Amino acid sequence: MSGHLLHVKTIGNETDTEISIGNEITRSLPFYNFLNKTASRFALIADQNVAEKYGLQLAAELTAEGFEVHLLTFPEGEGHKIRSTKQDLEDQMLAKELGRGDGVIALGGGVTSDLAGFVASTYCRGVSLICIPTTLMGMVDASLGGKNGVNTNEGKNLIGSFHFPKAVFINPDFLKTLPKHEMRNGMAEIIKYGLIASKELFEMLEQGQKNIEELILRSCEIKKMVIESDPKEQGFRRILNFGHTIGHALEFASSFELSHGEAIAIGMMTEAYLSFKLGHLTFGVLEQMSIVFKQAGFRLKFPQLDRQQIRTAMSFDKKTIRSTPRMVLLKAVGQVERCNGNYCSSIEPALLEDGLNWMFKEFGSQ
Ligand SMILES: NC(=O)c1ccc[n+]([C@@H]2O[C@H](COP(=O)([O-])OP(=O)(O)OC[C@H]3O[C@@H](n4cnc5c(N)ncnc54)[C@H](O)[C@@H]3O)[C@@H](O)[C@H]2O)c1
């Protein structure tokens, strides 16, 4: 078994999280030892798909190791990341008489870690959380940062909390069964990490690096650095939002026909274009980005979309102030524009229209 261990520790003690990466890590002695020092009884939360593929087996293995494990499931998909699912999971935990000293293990993608993390943060006023991500998105992003939450009719992740996992165990073996489009959702975030924080990672991607464990490790190192600098998203952590102002708006305007990864990829291209128009970035970087996205299998195309819907969706972005969208801008590969310490800049209407025109011309389907 190969392996890597990272430690995320903040000065304000918001978190002290161990991240272990390696094939078979979820069958290793360090994994069992960690669980042992955390609790002896666990709610193992997974969506029904992941429960069938991996949850039943993991529950059996942990039971054989002497733990009391209750596998609790919910229907898969973003549509189930809602308050009623949280309540249902909590009711199941209450029925099993799990208490303050017991733990929650989130096994699955970002939907599961967001839901299970939120459950763990409020159950008995907070119990220990351990994450075992099974999607690339979960491994490089969703399970790492302590943010969790559920969606409501008004929007995504509007209700939630910060509750950092005690440990994250990343076993890249799980990715063998992950569909290609789900892999691309995670790849978009890995490319983003290179663009915002690591020229070296971006160059590895340009050279076609295929060692997924290496890419996961580099991504976790960057997310660790960002969390340690700004655990509660007061400023610097915004850099993780690069490409997401326009990307989320595209996802929304396409009624989620466009996958998260494709939408974020086009969002990054367009936000890089705006960085170029503002004089922060050379156009050559956009050409490099386009090559990297295409190499990674991105189509960089979106279906017929309504511009007004895109503008409206942007106005709901958490960085928007008084209807003016704000975006994270790039300065170079591996570097974001500081924008006076805000790490995002207001995009005036004329510039936004220029950006949207360019995006429709380059990536629109007509
Ligand atoms: N909290 C955060 O910091 C953060 C960051 C990024 C994303 N997110 C959230 O993450 C969610 C998206 O996460 P996701 O992309 O992992 O989606 P997901 O959790 O819905 O998983 C995608 C699909 O893959 C299936 N799946 C999971 N692992 C599998 C495996 N190994 N083999 C085969 N199928 C598998 C799932 O059953 C599901 O159908 C969104 O809700 C987003 O808001 C949160």
Short mmCIF file of C-alpha atoms in Angstrom, two decimals, residues 63-240:
data_model
loop_
_atom_site.label_atom_id
_atom_site.label_comp_id
_atom_site.label_asym_id
_atom_site.label_seq_id
_atom_site.Cartn_x
_atom_site.Cartn_y
_atom_site.Cartn_z
CA THR A 63 -18.34 -5.18 12.39
CA ALA A 64 -15.75 -7.95 12.05
CA GLU A 65 -13.23 -5.54 13.62
CA GLY A 66 -15.52 -5.16 16.63
CA PHE A 67 -17.26 -1.85 15.88
CA GLU A 68 -21.03 -1.36 16.15
CA VAL A 69 -21.99 0.05 12.76
CA HIS A 70 -25.41 1.13 11.52
CA LEU A 71 -25.60 1.62 7.76
CA LEU A 72 -28.10 4.43 7.09
CA THR A 73 -29.00 5.21 3.50
CA PHE A 74 -30.86 7.81 1.46
CA PRO A 75 -31.78 7.99 -2.27
CA GLU A 76 -28.86 9.20 -4.40
CA GLY A 77 -28.67 12.59 -6.08
CA GLU A 78 -28.54 16.32 -5.43
CA GLY A 79 -32.36 16.42 -5.18
CA HIS A 80 -32.13 14.51 -1.90
CA LYS A 81 -29.65 16.91 -0.27
CA ILE A 82 -32.56 18.52 1.58
CA ARG A 83 -33.80 19.09 5.11
CA SER A 84 -36.22 16.14 5.11
CA THR A 85 -33.38 13.70 4.31
CA LYS A 86 -31.36 15.13 7.20
CA GLN A 87 -34.32 14.69 9.51
CA ASP A 88 -34.86 11.14 8.31
CA LEU A 89 -31.20 10.26 8.99
CA GLU A 90 -31.40 11.85 12.44
CA ASP A 91 -34.56 9.89 13.27
CA GLN A 92 -32.78 6.67 12.28
CA MET A 93 -29.85 7.59 14.51
CA LEU A 94 -32.20 8.32 17.42
CA ALA A 95 -33.93 4.97 16.86
CA LYS A 96 -30.53 3.26 17.16
CA GLU A 97 -29.95 5.24 20.37
CA LEU A 98 -26.71 6.73 19.12
CA GLY A 99 -25.42 9.42 21.45
CA ARG A 100 -22.91 12.17 22.04
CA GLY A 101 -19.91 9.85 22.20
CA ASP A 102 -20.73 8.03 18.95
CA GLY A 103 -19.59 8.99 15.49
CA VAL A 104 -20.74 9.55 11.91
CA ILE A 105 -18.90 8.14 8.91
CA ALA A 106 -19.78 9.75 5.56
CA LEU A 107 -19.18 7.26 2.74
CA GLY A 108 -19.81 8.72 -0.72
CA GLY A 109 -19.63 11.83 -2.85
CA GLY A 110 -20.16 15.47 -1.98
CA VAL A 111 -23.91 15.06 -1.51
CA THR A 112 -23.23 12.51 1.24
CA SER A 113 -20.46 14.46 2.98
CA ASP A 114 -22.56 17.65 2.90
CA LEU A 115 -25.58 15.84 4.37
CA ALA A 116 -23.75 13.60 6.84
CA GLY A 117 -21.51 16.50 7.88
CA PHE A 118 -24.58 18.62 8.63
CA VAL A 119 -26.15 15.75 10.58
CA ALA A 120 -22.92 15.29 12.57
CA SER A 121 -22.74 19.00 13.34
CA THR A 122 -26.15 19.15 15.02
CA TYR A 123 -26.81 15.61 16.30
CA CYS A 124 -26.54 15.78 20.12
CA ARG A 125 -25.04 19.27 19.54
CA GLY A 126 -22.23 17.77 17.48
CA VAL A 127 -20.58 14.36 17.13
CA SER A 128 -17.34 13.23 15.50
CA LEU A 129 -17.28 13.07 11.71
CA ILE A 130 -15.06 10.88 9.56
CA CYS A 131 -15.20 11.15 5.77
CA ILE A 132 -14.53 8.41 3.23
CA PRO A 133 -15.03 10.11 -0.14
CA THR A 134 -15.83 7.86 -3.10
CA THR A 135 -16.02 10.46 -5.91
CA LEU A 136 -13.11 12.50 -7.23
CA MET A 137 -15.06 15.63 -6.29
CA GLY A 138 -15.31 14.35 -2.73
CA MET A 139 -11.63 13.39 -2.59
CA VAL A 140 -10.22 16.72 -3.78
CA ASP A 141 -12.83 19.13 -2.48
CA ALA A 142 -16.18 18.37 -0.85
CA SER A 143 -15.05 16.18 2.06
CA LEU A 144 -12.10 18.37 3.05
CA GLY A 145 -13.15 21.82 4.06
CA GLY A 146 -15.63 21.45 6.92
CA LYS A 147 -18.45 23.13 5.01
CA ASN A 148 -21.70 21.20 4.84
CA GLY A 149 -25.33 21.90 4.15
CA VAL A 150 -28.56 21.21 2.33
CA ASN A 151 -30.46 22.82 -0.54
CA THR A 152 -33.86 24.52 -0.36
CA ASN A 153 -36.22 25.68 -3.14
CA GLU A 154 -34.50 29.07 -2.95
CA GLY A 155 -31.03 27.77 -3.77
CA LYS A 156 -28.09 25.46 -3.09
CA ASN A 157 -26.41 25.07 0.29
CA LEU A 158 -28.43 27.87 1.89
CA ILE A 159 -28.70 26.03 5.21
CA GLY A 160 -25.66 24.45 6.76
CA SER A 161 -22.73 24.87 9.09
CA PHE A 162 -19.00 24.48 9.50
CA HIS A 163 -18.10 21.14 11.11
CA PHE A 164 -14.68 19.81 10.26
CA PRO A 165 -14.09 16.07 9.92
CA LYS A 166 -11.65 14.52 12.39
CA ALA A 167 -10.19 12.51 9.53
CA VAL A 168 -10.59 11.94 5.80
CA PHE A 169 -9.57 8.57 4.37
CA ILE A 170 -9.07 8.73 0.60
CA ASN A 171 -8.91 5.41 -1.23
CA PRO A 172 -8.47 6.08 -4.98
CA ASP A 173 -9.57 2.47 -5.67
CA PHE A 174 -13.16 3.65 -5.30
CA LEU A 175 -12.75 5.66 -8.52
CA LYS A 176 -12.61 2.47 -10.61
CA THR A 177 -16.41 2.35 -10.65
CA LEU A 178 -17.03 6.10 -10.97
CA PRO A 179 -18.65 7.13 -14.30
CA LYS A 180 -16.53 9.32 -16.63
CA HIS A 181 -18.71 12.42 -16.33
CA GLU A 182 -18.40 12.23 -12.53
CA MET A 183 -14.60 11.98 -12.92
CA ARG A 184 -14.68 15.18 -15.00
CA ASN A 185 -16.52 17.01 -12.21
CA GLY A 186 -13.52 16.34 -9.98
CA MET A 187 -11.00 17.03 -12.74
CA ALA A 188 -12.46 20.54 -13.17
CA GLU A 189 -11.60 21.25 -9.52
CA ILE A 190 -8.08 19.81 -9.91
CA ILE A 191 -7.45 22.07 -12.94
CA LYS A 192 -8.83 24.97 -10.88
CA TYR A 193 -6.31 24.26 -8.09
CA GLY A 194 -3.49 24.44 -10.61
CA LEU A 195 -4.77 27.73 -12.00
CA ILE A 196 -5.30 29.47 -8.67
CA ALA A 197 -2.38 28.14 -6.67
CA SER A 198 0.12 25.87 -8.37
CA LYS A 199 1.93 26.39 -11.65
CA GLU A 200 3.60 23.05 -11.03
CA LEU A 201 0.27 21.19 -10.84
CA PHE A 202 -0.97 22.97 -13.98
CA GLU A 203 2.20 21.97 -15.83
CA MET A 204 1.72 18.36 -14.73
CA LEU A 205 -1.76 18.51 -16.24
CA GLU A 206 -0.42 20.09 -19.45
CA GLN A 207 2.03 17.21 -19.72
CA GLY A 208 -0.89 14.77 -19.39
CA GLN A 209 -0.13 13.45 -15.86
CA LYS A 210 -2.49 10.50 -15.36
CA ASN A 211 -1.39 9.35 -11.87
CA ILE A 212 -4.63 10.11 -10.08
CA GLU A 213 -3.19 9.57 -6.58
CA GLU A 214 -0.56 12.21 -7.30
CA LEU A 215 -3.20 14.65 -8.58
CA ILE A 216 -5.35 14.02 -5.49
CA LEU A 217 -2.38 14.60 -3.19
CA ARG A 218 -1.44 17.90 -4.90
CA SER A 219 -5.06 19.07 -4.72
CA CYS A 220 -5.39 18.17 -1.03
CA GLU A 221 -2.17 20.07 -0.30
CA ILE A 222 -3.63 23.19 -1.92
CA LYS A 223 -6.98 22.87 -0.17
CA LYS A 224 -5.11 22.37 3.14
CA MET A 225 -3.12 25.56 2.55
CA VAL A 226 -6.30 27.51 1.78
CA ILE A 227 -8.25 26.16 4.79
CA GLU A 228 -5.36 26.82 7.16
CA SER A 229 -5.14 30.42 5.91
CA ASP A 230 -8.89 31.08 6.11
CA PRO A 231 -10.94 28.32 7.78
CA LYS A 232 -14.28 30.17 7.84
CA GLU A 233 -14.18 31.83 4.39
CA GLN A 234 -13.47 35.39 5.53
CA GLY A 235 -11.43 36.31 2.45
CA PHE A 236 -8.62 34.18 1.00
CA ARG A 237 -10.77 31.04 0.80
CA ARG A 238 -12.77 32.84 -1.91
CA ILE A 239 -10.04 31.91 -4.38
CA LEU A 240 -11.65 28.44 -4.48
#
